[in-house]
PDB file of C-alpha atoms in Angstrom:
ATOM      1  CA  LYS A 252      16.321   4.290  44.378  1.00 73.00           C
ATOM      2  CA  GLN A 253      16.137   4.134  40.589  1.00 83.00           C
ATOM      3  CA  TYR A 254      12.830   2.322  40.904  1.00 88.00           C
ATOM      4  CA  ARG A 255      11.406   5.448  42.574  1.00 91.00           C
ATOM      5  CA  TRP A 256      12.428   7.576  39.591  1.00 90.00           C
ATOM      6  CA  TYR A 257      10.842   5.085  37.224  1.00 89.00           C
ATOM      7  CA  LEU A 258       7.648   5.002  39.277  1.00 93.00           C
ATOM      8  CA  ALA A 259       7.477   8.810  39.418  1.00 93.00           C
ATOM      9  CA  ALA A 260       8.067   9.082  35.659  1.00 89.00           C
ATOM     10  CA  LYS A 261       5.405   6.468  34.929  1.00 90.00           C
ATOM     11  CA  PHE A 262       2.951   8.277  37.192  1.00 95.00           C
ATOM     12  CA  CYS A 263       3.570  11.570  35.373  1.00 93.00           C
ATOM     13  CA  GLN A 264       3.186   9.866  31.999  1.00 87.00           C
ATOM     14  CA  ARG A 265      -0.133   8.269  32.975  1.00 91.00           C
ATOM     15  CA  LEU A 266      -1.372  11.522  34.443  1.00 94.00           C
ATOM     16  CA  GLY A 267      -0.549  13.324  31.205  1.00 87.00           C
ATOM     17  CA  GLU A 268      -2.311  10.650  29.144  1.00 86.00           C
ATOM     18  CA  THR A 269      -5.402  11.019  31.314  1.00 91.00           C
ATOM     19  CA  PHE A 270      -5.402  14.786  30.794  1.00 89.00           C
ATOM     20  CA  VAL A 271      -5.116  14.257  27.027  1.00 85.00           C
ATOM     21  CA  ARG A 272      -8.091  11.868  27.047  1.00 88.00           C
ATOM     22  CA  ILE A 273     -10.217  14.302  29.012  1.00 91.00           C
ATOM     23  CA  ALA A 274      -9.176  17.193  26.769  1.00 87.00           C
ATOM     24  CA  ASN A 275     -10.054  15.093  23.706  1.00 89.00           C
ATOM     25  CA  LEU A 276     -13.519  14.377  25.024  1.00 91.00           C
ATOM     26  CA  VAL A 277     -14.161  18.014  25.873  1.00 91.00           C
ATOM     27  CA  ALA A 278     -12.804  19.253  22.533  1.00 91.00           C
ATOM     28  CA  VAL A 279     -14.916  16.820  20.528  1.00 92.00           C
ATOM     29  CA  GLN A 280     -17.987  17.663  22.527  1.00 91.00           C
ATOM     30  CA  ASP A 281     -17.418  21.397  21.951  1.00 90.00           C
ATOM     31  CA  LEU A 282     -16.587  21.123  18.243  1.00 91.00           C
ATOM     32  CA  ALA A 283     -19.269  18.600  17.266  1.00 88.00           C
ATOM     33  CA  THR A 284     -22.404  20.564  17.924  1.00 83.00           C
ATOM     34  CA  GLY A 285     -25.465  18.499  17.120  1.00 83.00           C
ATOM     35  CA  LYS A 286     -23.594  15.251  16.475  1.00 86.00           C
ATOM     36  CA  GLU A 287     -21.775  14.617  19.746  1.00 85.00           C
ATOM     37  CA  GLY A 288     -22.713  10.931  19.965  1.00 88.00           C
ATOM     38  CA  SER A 289     -21.296   9.874  16.622  1.00 90.00           C
ATOM     39  CA  SER A 290     -18.248  12.095  17.073  1.00 91.00           C
ATOM     40  CA  LEU A 291     -17.449  10.550  20.456  1.00 90.00           C
ATOM     41  CA  ALA A 292     -17.874   7.094  18.915  1.00 92.00           C
ATOM     42  CA  LEU A 293     -15.415   8.053  16.165  1.00 92.00           C
ATOM     43  CA  LEU A 294     -13.006   9.366  18.797  1.00 91.00           C
ATOM     44  CA  ALA A 295     -13.155   6.035  20.631  1.00 91.00           C
ATOM     45  CA  THR A 296     -12.610   4.175  17.365  1.00 92.00           C
ATOM     46  CA  TYR A 297      -9.655   6.319  16.364  1.00 90.00           C
ATOM     47  CA  SER A 298      -8.056   5.885  19.779  1.00 90.00           C
ATOM     48  CA  LEU A 299      -8.424   2.085  19.750  1.00 91.00           C
ATOM     49  CA  LEU A 300      -7.595   1.397  16.111  1.00 90.00           C
ATOM     50  CA  PRO A 301      -3.816   1.982  16.351  1.00 86.00           C
ATOM     51  CA  LYS A 302      -3.580  -0.243  19.424  1.00 86.00           C
ATOM     52  CA  VAL A 303      -5.263  -3.110  17.595  1.00 87.00           C
ATOM     53  CA  ILE A 304      -3.234  -2.728  14.417  1.00 85.00           C
ATOM     54  CA  CYS A 305       0.178  -1.668  15.735  1.00 83.00           C
ATOM     55  CA  SER A 306       0.414  -3.855  18.834  1.00 81.00           C
ATOM     56  CA  GLN A 307       1.598  -6.774  16.708  1.00 79.00           C
ATOM     57  CA  PHE A 308       4.458  -4.737  15.276  1.00 83.00           C
ATOM     58  CA  GLY A 309       5.393  -3.216  18.629  1.00 80.00           C
ATOM     59  CA  GLY A 310       6.668  -6.511  19.998  1.00 80.00           C
ATOM     60  CA  TYR A 311       8.667  -7.131  16.862  1.00 82.00           C
ATOM     61  CA  LEU A 312      10.267  -3.673  17.014  1.00 80.00           C
ATOM     62  CA  ALA A 313      11.013  -4.003  20.713  1.00 80.00           C
ATOM     63  CA  ASP A 314      12.823  -7.286  20.096  1.00 84.00           C
ATOM     64  CA  ARG A 315      14.831  -6.059  17.123  1.00 87.00           C
ATOM     65  CA  ARG A 316      15.824  -2.539  18.181  1.00 86.00           C
ATOM     66  CA  ASP A 317      17.310  -0.882  21.212  1.00 87.00           C
ATOM     67  CA  ARG A 318      14.347  -0.426  23.562  1.00 81.00           C
ATOM     68  CA  ARG A 319      15.675   2.717  25.157  1.00 86.00           C
ATOM     69  CA  LYS A 320      16.132   4.486  21.822  1.00 90.00           C
ATOM     70  CA  LEU A 321      12.744   3.241  20.652  1.00 86.00           C
ATOM     71  CA  MET A 322      11.034   4.621  23.758  1.00 84.00           C
ATOM     72  CA  ILE A 323      12.740   7.982  23.309  1.00 88.00           C
ATOM     73  CA  GLN A 324      11.784   8.139  19.628  1.00 89.00           C
ATOM     74  CA  LEU A 325       8.160   7.292  20.386  1.00 86.00           C
ATOM     75  CA  ASP A 326       7.991   9.869  23.177  1.00 84.00           C
ATOM     76  CA  VAL A 327       9.383  12.562  20.877  1.00 90.00           C
ATOM     77  CA  PHE A 328       6.851  11.569  18.202  1.00 90.00           C
ATOM     78  CA  ALA A 329       4.037  11.749  20.771  1.00 85.00           C
ATOM     79  CA  ALA A 330       5.175  15.216  21.840  1.00 86.00           C
ATOM     80  CA  ILE A 331       5.187  16.452  18.244  1.00 89.00           C
ATOM     81  CA  VAL A 332       1.758  14.969  17.579  1.00 88.00           C
ATOM     82  CA  SER A 333       0.481  16.608  20.752  1.00 84.00           C
ATOM     83  CA  LEU A 334       1.211  19.941  19.104  1.00 90.00           C
ATOM     84  CA  LEU A 335      -1.270  18.932  16.419  1.00 90.00           C
ATOM     85  CA  PHE A 336      -3.971  19.115  19.090  1.00 88.00           C
ATOM     86  CA  LEU A 337      -3.141  22.785  19.576  1.00 90.00           C
ATOM     87  CA  VAL A 338      -3.403  23.410  15.844  1.00 92.00           C
ATOM     88  CA  ALA A 339      -6.726  21.548  15.719  1.00 91.00           C
ATOM     89  CA  LEU A 340      -8.147  23.591  18.557  1.00 89.00           C
ATOM     90  CA  ARG A 341      -6.817  26.841  17.132  1.00 92.00           C
ATOM     91  CA  PHE A 342      -8.591  26.225  13.829  1.00 93.00           C
ATOM     92  CA  GLU A 343     -11.534  24.470  15.499  1.00 91.00           C
ATOM     93  CA  SER A 344     -11.122  21.484  13.203  1.00 91.00           C
ATOM     94  CA  LEU A 345     -12.751  18.248  14.277  1.00 92.00           C
ATOM     95  CA  PRO A 346     -10.974  16.165  11.574  1.00 92.00           C
ATOM     96  CA  LEU A 347      -7.609  17.404  12.896  1.00 93.00           C
ATOM     97  CA  VAL A 348      -8.605  16.348  16.412  1.00 92.00           C
ATOM     98  CA  PHE A 349      -9.423  12.900  15.026  1.00 92.00           C
ATOM     99  CA  LEU A 350      -6.123  12.768  13.145  1.00 92.00           C
ATOM    100  CA  ALA A 351      -4.154  13.791  16.221  1.00 91.00           C
ATOM    101  CA  THR A 352      -5.978  11.151  18.256  1.00 90.00           C
ATOM    102  CA  LEU A 353      -5.222   8.500  15.651  1.00 90.00           C
ATOM    103  CA  LEU A 354      -1.527   9.390  15.574  1.00 89.00           C
ATOM    104  CA  ARG A 355      -1.196   9.866  19.343  1.00 85.00           C
ATOM    105  CA  SER A 356      -2.767   6.526  20.247  1.00 79.00           C
TER     106      SER A 356
END
């Protein structure tokens, strides 16, 4: 029964991440008039860069700290950074969208 809750939570998390990716693409395309190609390339770079750099430290942290607390802390951080997307869209700032993408990934 607990596996069902985990599966439902994971599904909701993945669905939310997919919505964020789509919203990122649309926001960059709207804000980067005339230079959509390079801006989308930068968006892809900023979304992959943290995974390449931080993946080595993630295993170390997961082994040394309580995984449950670490997951909660990272989810809270992701929620706070997601608010940065709203600020970026409010001020129509492409660099803030890139920063939020870098921190969220």
